[in-house]
């Protein structure tokens, strides 16, 4: 059983009073401790578990505890993977709790962590946390791509896919292009979706970027916003409607992760995987796509539609999927911990005997690329759309 | 260098005296009022997160050398205070000793470290064609060693009995650092005594053949009919596990989950029977004999799938007073009726598990708010069901620290005397989990047992607390 989905979807929708009340319902059962990917990095001491963090926050809200540098550090050692939230007996919106705690830390100038401050500074200056000039934003476009200024579908590339891991984005747009589906792209005007800022409690800068994106969305008149990134799609889908209301700006576009588009096209018969791809694959559910958006069946439906693909599941899959280690600002500030979490997940994938590890988030793909290299493993790594493109290409 | 510093230095990275970390070890699942917690020195001075038997041995030797009390701890997923220090000292966190040591598929046994989690063990046994015989409803977090140290029944107890019935052999580390193996009756003193006679470092468990369950659910108009059905079921249907819930509990669950309760009145009985033994017609016939109505399969499946989520009702709380006791099955209905009469102002929820040999382990839930002024007074209500059960031939479920005053009754006089004699011989300074066999003394009156005071105090204020009902604010 999972209590996933009980919690409301937006951190900003919870008042402090509501979060404090939710904390009061903690059953102290420890289910969250057992599934937390970062707890084991605390030397095996209870204090590093989500259960202990909830206990601390209860003390803090009741004025019995202070935010010490050690507690600030512990509260940032969380990938916001939502695993704790999905097993919570009383459905406490734990990830919202962590994010609000981080916002509190930032507001008191006790945080964020050094790497997160750099992300914010870069995002403020360049509009993306990688510090890339905005002129490079469209460089992922291939010659065959033909975006328009206005169309029903607006491609939101996202910073990681646009600047660092373009294949998922490129392949997805190639598929749309080849099917003759028009799409718009606001290259050069797209700002960071603000996921890294929201997850690390830096709401002020996030607001500025979100505001710019909301204006850009309104200008394009897009009815659907499509992105290959798990973090971007979660943020656009769950956080943007709340911020739009708060900022008094319109936002009624449907947000789609690329996998949702592929599934629709397959079901409509427009996308026909015909060529056999003889691979045994295992699928990694990205936390912010799976647990955050409930997209568990879609990727499996796509894999099932590709002839020749044999799917072997990892012991921890779907709602129980393990984290890649990258989310919540962890990879930026705690790279060693993130790398070890990623290696554990890749090892789990290898143990299935699969030839290939498939995922659908550039962030996860980046983590696994590094982990495979570090493990000197033979398992291949691919984005879901890579297999799809191979199968539809004669 | 203080004794404490010497311990931390000797034990290395598995030990800490960081006050922020110590704070995480001063409580368990129970929400006890501050005034009660203040009567015991519940904050340790040192925590050792043991990973190996050697860590345990070294920690115990150091504790003995420096006269530090030692409180062993699994996941602290019980609310009896068994894993809470009563005299500060060292908490020995065993949750990281979580390796499966060996599986004997032929004899259907498994050897595990004490920190192995029940649900993980079930998954690890699956490739061997085996599964846990019994497990607690807190299986996703509670540990094998912790359940043995506290004692208890749960899923599977209708066929396989208690945790004690399914442990075949244990290794126990003593204060001198030696480790001894015990089996059969020799193990008895280590069961339920919260590690106050030694720290369990290995357990051999009996397993069952892994087999899918046929699931059934039926509604019964009264506790009497429900218990009649269970009596017949144990005799004729070869069930693996059976649970009962009252309409009040179903209502709490419905409120917590945001849906209509699965039953509006009466009782819901859920049965799990291994497929090879299941006879759907026989179940339906027996239910009808006791005025029951079979419920749709999806209800039975939802109950089974939610078996590890009993505390979800707290969402509607935010706290829950819990009274827990054993009762002979034939007295279950009469006992329930008396409890309802004794607590007329409260919405009561009952969840019970059938235990082999015609017994029930019953939990009575009363929703409350631990943050309110009168909570310490209302807490006395949690003892009322237990006292009523005692009048019907029932008894306490576990002792831990808070109910150590009932240990003699819960363990039985012979076992209690044996445990006490062993304690005096092996631990004359009372360092191993002090306050868990006879309860801690009061801070300024050490000869007065806190547990005895709790039992006396709750008995005195019970009539008043029964009149104090908690009104929950309406959900926003």
GROMACS .gro file of C-alpha atoms in nm, chain A residues 18-263:
model
  246
   18UNK     CA    1  -0.146   2.317   0.823
   19UNK     CA    2   0.207   2.182   0.802
   20UNK     CA    3   0.243   2.206   1.177
   21UNK     CA    4  -0.085   2.015   1.219
   22UNK     CA    5   0.033   1.753   0.971
   23UNK     CA    6   0.353   1.710   1.170
   24UNK     CA    7   0.143   1.647   1.480
   25UNK     CA    8  -0.008   1.341   1.314
   26UNK     CA    9   0.332   1.171   1.271
   27UNK     CA   10   0.287   0.814   1.390
   28UNK     CA   11   0.663   0.782   1.451
   29UNK     CA   12   0.640   0.446   1.278
   30UNK     CA   13   0.968   0.491   1.092
   31UNK     CA   14   0.842   0.372   0.752
   32UNK     CA   15   1.003   0.685   0.604
   33UNK     CA   16   1.338   0.607   0.764
   34UNK     CA   17   1.358   0.266   0.602
   35UNK     CA   18   1.304   0.393   0.246
   36UNK     CA   19   1.502   0.719   0.262
   37UNK     CA   20   1.798   0.714   0.018
   38UNK     CA   21   2.004   0.964   0.217
   39UNK     CA   22   1.946   0.829   0.571
   40UNK     CA   23   2.222   0.564   0.535
   41UNK     CA   24   2.476   0.843   0.486
   42UNK     CA   25   2.430   0.966   0.840
   43UNK     CA   26   2.642   0.699   1.003
   44UNK     CA   27   2.336   0.490   1.085
   45UNK     CA   28   2.212   0.741   1.342
   46UNK     CA   29   1.837   0.796   1.367
   47UNK     CA   30   1.884   1.174   1.353
   48UNK     CA   31   1.944   1.163   0.978
   49UNK     CA   32   1.609   0.996   0.910
   50UNK     CA   33   1.295   1.173   0.789
   51UNK     CA   34   1.125   1.059   1.112
   52UNK     CA   35   1.383   1.244   1.320
   53UNK     CA   36   1.358   1.548   1.095
   54UNK     CA   37   0.983   1.558   1.149
   55UNK     CA   38   1.039   1.529   1.523
   56UNK     CA   39   1.289   1.813   1.508
   57UNK     CA   40   1.055   2.034   1.304
   58UNK     CA   41   0.778   1.970   1.555
   59UNK     CA   42   1.012   2.089   1.828
   60UNK     CA   43   1.116   2.383   1.612
   61UNK     CA   44   0.761   2.492   1.533
   62UNK     CA   45   0.676   2.463   1.902
   63UNK     CA   46   0.976   2.679   1.993
   64UNK     CA   47   1.168   2.401   2.165
   65UNK     CA   48   1.453   2.372   1.914
   66UNK     CA   49   1.677   2.595   1.709
   67UNK     CA   50   1.797   2.567   1.352
   68UNK     CA   51   2.159   2.482   1.413
   69UNK     CA   52   2.410   2.455   1.127
   70UNK     CA   53   2.398   2.076   1.173
   71UNK     CA   54   2.020   2.069   1.135
   72UNK     CA   55   2.041   2.297   0.832
   73UNK     CA   56   2.283   2.051   0.676
   74UNK     CA   57   2.058   1.753   0.758
   75UNK     CA   58   1.755   1.926   0.612
   76UNK     CA   59   1.945   1.982   0.287
   77UNK     CA   60   2.052   1.619   0.267
   78UNK     CA   61   1.731   1.519   0.094
   79UNK     CA   62   1.675   1.452  -0.274
   80UNK     CA   63   1.301   1.534  -0.248
   81UNK     CA   64   1.242   1.195  -0.407
   82UNK     CA   65   0.906   1.166  -0.226
   83UNK     CA   66   0.969   0.808  -0.118
   84UNK     CA   67   0.911   0.903   0.246
   85UNK     CA   68   0.587   1.073   0.156
   86UNK     CA   69   0.467   0.772  -0.040
   87UNK     CA   70   0.491   0.538   0.261
   88UNK     CA   71   0.380   0.780   0.534
   89UNK     CA   72   0.098   0.621   0.732
   90UNK     CA   73  -0.068   0.955   0.799
   91UNK     CA   74   0.006   1.102   0.455
   92UNK     CA   75   0.212   1.394   0.585
   93UNK     CA   76   0.317   1.610   0.287
   94UNK     CA   77   0.679   1.551   0.379
   95UNK     CA   78   0.847   1.695   0.072
   96UNK     CA   79   0.649   2.016   0.111
   97UNK     CA   80   0.758   2.016   0.471
   98UNK     CA   81   1.126   1.989   0.372
   99UNK     CA   82   1.089   2.260   0.109
  100UNK     CA   83   0.916   2.495   0.351
  101UNK     CA   84   1.181   2.425   0.613
  102UNK     CA   85   1.446   2.514   0.356
  103UNK     CA   86   1.261   2.834   0.270
  104UNK     CA   87   1.259   2.915   0.640
  105UNK     CA   88   1.633   2.850   0.653
  106UNK     CA   89   1.689   3.082   0.358
  107UNK     CA   90   1.467   3.352   0.505
  108UNK     CA   91   1.670   3.342   0.825
  109UNK     CA   92   1.989   3.358   0.618
  110UNK     CA   93   2.107   3.026   0.762
  111UNK     CA   94   2.117   2.872   0.417
  112UNK     CA   95   2.103   2.751   0.149
  113UNK     CA   96   2.415   2.546   0.108
  114UNK     CA   97   2.712   2.696  -0.081
  115UNK     CA   98   2.646   2.515  -0.409
  116UNK     CA   99   2.284   2.627  -0.403
  117UNK     CA  100   2.386   2.988  -0.361
  118UNK     CA  101   2.595   2.954  -0.675
  119UNK     CA  102   2.299   2.808  -0.862
  120UNK     CA  103   2.089   3.105  -0.757
  121UNK     CA  104   2.355   3.357  -0.855
  122UNK     CA  105   2.392   3.198  -1.199
  123UNK     CA  106   2.018   3.172  -1.247
  124UNK     CA  107   1.978   3.537  -1.156
  125UNK     CA  108   2.247   3.644  -1.401
  126UNK     CA  109   2.193   3.404  -1.690
  127UNK     CA  110   1.844   3.266  -1.643
  128UNK     CA  111   1.985   2.916  -1.600
  129UNK     CA  112   2.180   2.752  -1.318
  130UNK     CA  113   2.462   2.641  -1.547
  131UNK     CA  114   2.567   2.999  -1.622
  132UNK     CA  115   2.538   2.948  -1.996
  133UNK     CA  116   2.474   3.250  -2.214
  134UNK     CA  117   2.115   3.262  -2.331
  135UNK     CA  118   2.241   3.271  -2.691
  136UNK     CA  119   2.342   2.907  -2.656
  137UNK     CA  120   1.997   2.796  -2.545
  138UNK     CA  121   1.881   2.691  -2.894
  139UNK     CA  122   2.199   2.513  -2.993
  140UNK     CA  123   2.046   2.171  -2.937
  141UNK     CA  124   1.813   2.223  -3.235
  142UNK     CA  125   1.901   1.996  -3.527
  143UNK     CA  126   1.880   2.106  -3.889
  144UNK     CA  127   1.566   1.900  -3.945
  145UNK     CA  128   1.381   2.069  -3.658
  146UNK     CA  129   1.138   2.341  -3.760
  147UNK     CA  130   0.991   2.521  -3.459
  148UNK     CA  131   0.744   2.802  -3.516
  149UNK     CA  132   0.674   3.108  -3.305
  150UNK     CA  133   0.325   2.996  -3.218
  151UNK     CA  134   0.167   2.652  -3.206
  152UNK     CA  135  -0.055   2.448  -2.979
  153UNK     CA  136   0.249   2.268  -2.839
  154UNK     CA  137   0.530   2.470  -2.687
  155UNK     CA  138   0.858   2.286  -2.632
  156UNK     CA  139   1.012   2.372  -2.297
  157UNK     CA  140   1.366   2.238  -2.325
  158UNK     CA  141   1.473   2.287  -1.967
  159UNK     CA  142   1.826   2.383  -1.868
  160UNK     CA  143   1.977   2.037  -1.823
  161UNK     CA  144   1.847   1.907  -2.155
  162UNK     CA  145   1.920   2.229  -2.344
  163UNK     CA  146   2.272   2.284  -2.219
  164UNK     CA  147   2.402   1.953  -2.090
  165UNK     CA  148   2.206   1.641  -2.194
  166UNK     CA  149   2.032   1.725  -2.524
  167UNK     CA  150   1.960   1.376  -2.673
  168UNK     CA  151   1.619   1.328  -2.503
  169UNK     CA  152   1.508   1.672  -2.611
  170UNK     CA  153   1.645   1.635  -2.963
  171UNK     CA  154   1.492   1.295  -3.020
  172UNK     CA  155   1.153   1.400  -2.886
  173UNK     CA  156   1.144   1.701  -3.113
  174UNK     CA  157   1.264   1.489  -3.405
  175UNK     CA  158   0.972   1.254  -3.352
  176UNK     CA  159   0.726   1.545  -3.355
  177UNK     CA  160   0.892   1.689  -3.664
  178UNK     CA  161   0.877   1.363  -3.856
  179UNK     CA  162   0.512   1.318  -3.769
  180UNK     CA  163   0.441   1.667  -3.898
  181UNK     CA  164   0.315   1.791  -3.565
  182UNK     CA  165   0.372   2.168  -3.535
  183UNK     CA  166   0.546   2.295  -3.226
  184UNK     CA  167   0.669   2.627  -3.099
  185UNK     CA  168   0.994   2.692  -2.920
  186UNK     CA  169   1.092   3.009  -2.739
  187UNK     CA  170   1.466   2.951  -2.751
  188UNK     CA  171   1.649   3.248  -2.609
  189UNK     CA  172   1.353   3.346  -2.393
  190UNK     CA  173   1.313   3.037  -2.179
  191UNK     CA  174   1.414   3.081  -1.817
  192UNK     CA  175   1.503   2.808  -1.572
  193UNK     CA  176   1.176   2.650  -1.457
  194UNK     CA  177   1.304   2.723  -1.104
  195UNK     CA  178   1.288   2.365  -0.983
  196UNK     CA  179   1.638   2.379  -0.830
  197UNK     CA  180   1.546   2.704  -0.656
  198UNK     CA  181   1.208   2.588  -0.527
  199UNK     CA  182   1.348   2.257  -0.405
  200UNK     CA  183   1.623   2.440  -0.214
  201UNK     CA  184   1.392   2.698  -0.060
  202UNK     CA  185   1.505   2.995  -0.268
  203UNK     CA  186   1.157   3.121  -0.346
  204UNK     CA  187   1.248   3.484  -0.410
  205UNK     CA  188   1.465   3.422  -0.716
  206UNK     CA  189   1.231   3.146  -0.823
  207UNK     CA  190   0.946   3.392  -0.834
  208UNK     CA  191   1.133   3.623  -1.074
  209UNK     CA  192   1.207   3.343  -1.318
  210UNK     CA  193   0.861   3.193  -1.293
  211UNK     CA  194   0.710   3.531  -1.365
  212UNK     CA  195   0.916   3.565  -1.682
  213UNK     CA  196   0.824   3.217  -1.798
  214UNK     CA  197   0.456   3.280  -1.733
  215UNK     CA  198   0.476   3.591  -1.951
  216UNK     CA  199   0.654   3.393  -2.221
  217UNK     CA  200   0.390   3.118  -2.211
  218UNK     CA  201   0.117   3.379  -2.246
  219UNK     CA  202   0.295   3.536  -2.545
  220UNK     CA  203   0.317   3.206  -2.732
  221UNK     CA  204  -0.048   3.124  -2.664
  222UNK     CA  205   0.048   2.761  -2.621
  223UNK     CA  206  -0.224   2.520  -2.513
  224UNK     CA  207   0.024   2.249  -2.421
  225UNK     CA  208   0.374   2.276  -2.280
  226UNK     CA  209   0.592   1.970  -2.340
  227UNK     CA  210   0.922   1.894  -2.175
  228UNK     CA  211   1.152   1.592  -2.153
  229UNK     CA  212   1.269   1.680  -1.802
  230UNK     CA  213   1.124   1.522  -1.489
  231UNK     CA  214   1.205   1.824  -1.274
  232UNK     CA  215   1.069   2.077  -1.522
  233UNK     CA  216   0.747   1.883  -1.585
  234UNK     CA  217   0.683   1.840  -1.212
  235UNK     CA  218   0.746   2.207  -1.148
  236UNK     CA  219   0.543   2.334  -1.441
  237UNK     CA  220   0.260   2.096  -1.362
  238UNK     CA  221   0.242   2.137  -0.986
  239UNK     CA  222   0.412   2.461  -0.882
  240UNK     CA  223   0.331   2.697  -1.169
  241UNK     CA  224  -0.048   2.702  -1.127
  242UNK     CA  225   0.001   2.809  -0.765
  243UNK     CA  226   0.254   3.077  -0.851
  244UNK     CA  227   0.039   3.199  -1.140
  245UNK     CA  228  -0.251   3.252  -0.900
  246UNK     CA  229  -0.021   3.420  -0.653
  247UNK     CA  230   0.123   3.650  -0.921
  248UNK     CA  231  -0.212   3.715  -1.086
  249UNK     CA  232  -0.097   3.583  -1.420
  250UNK     CA  233  -0.281   3.350  -1.656
  251UNK     CA  234  -0.164   2.992  -1.684
  252UNK     CA  235  -0.405   2.740  -1.827
  253UNK     CA  236  -0.179   2.536  -2.051
  254UNK     CA  237  -0.167   2.161  -2.011
  255UNK     CA  238   0.180   2.051  -1.905
  256UNK     CA  239   0.302   1.724  -2.051
  257UNK     CA  240   0.610   1.520  -1.995
  258UNK     CA  241   0.733   1.385  -2.331
  259UNK     CA  242   0.628   1.034  -2.231
  260UNK     CA  243   0.267   1.149  -2.213
  261UNK     CA  244   0.288   1.279  -2.569
  262UNK     CA  245   0.439   0.955  -2.699
  263UNK     CA  246   0.168   0.748  -2.535
   0.00000   0.00000   0.00000
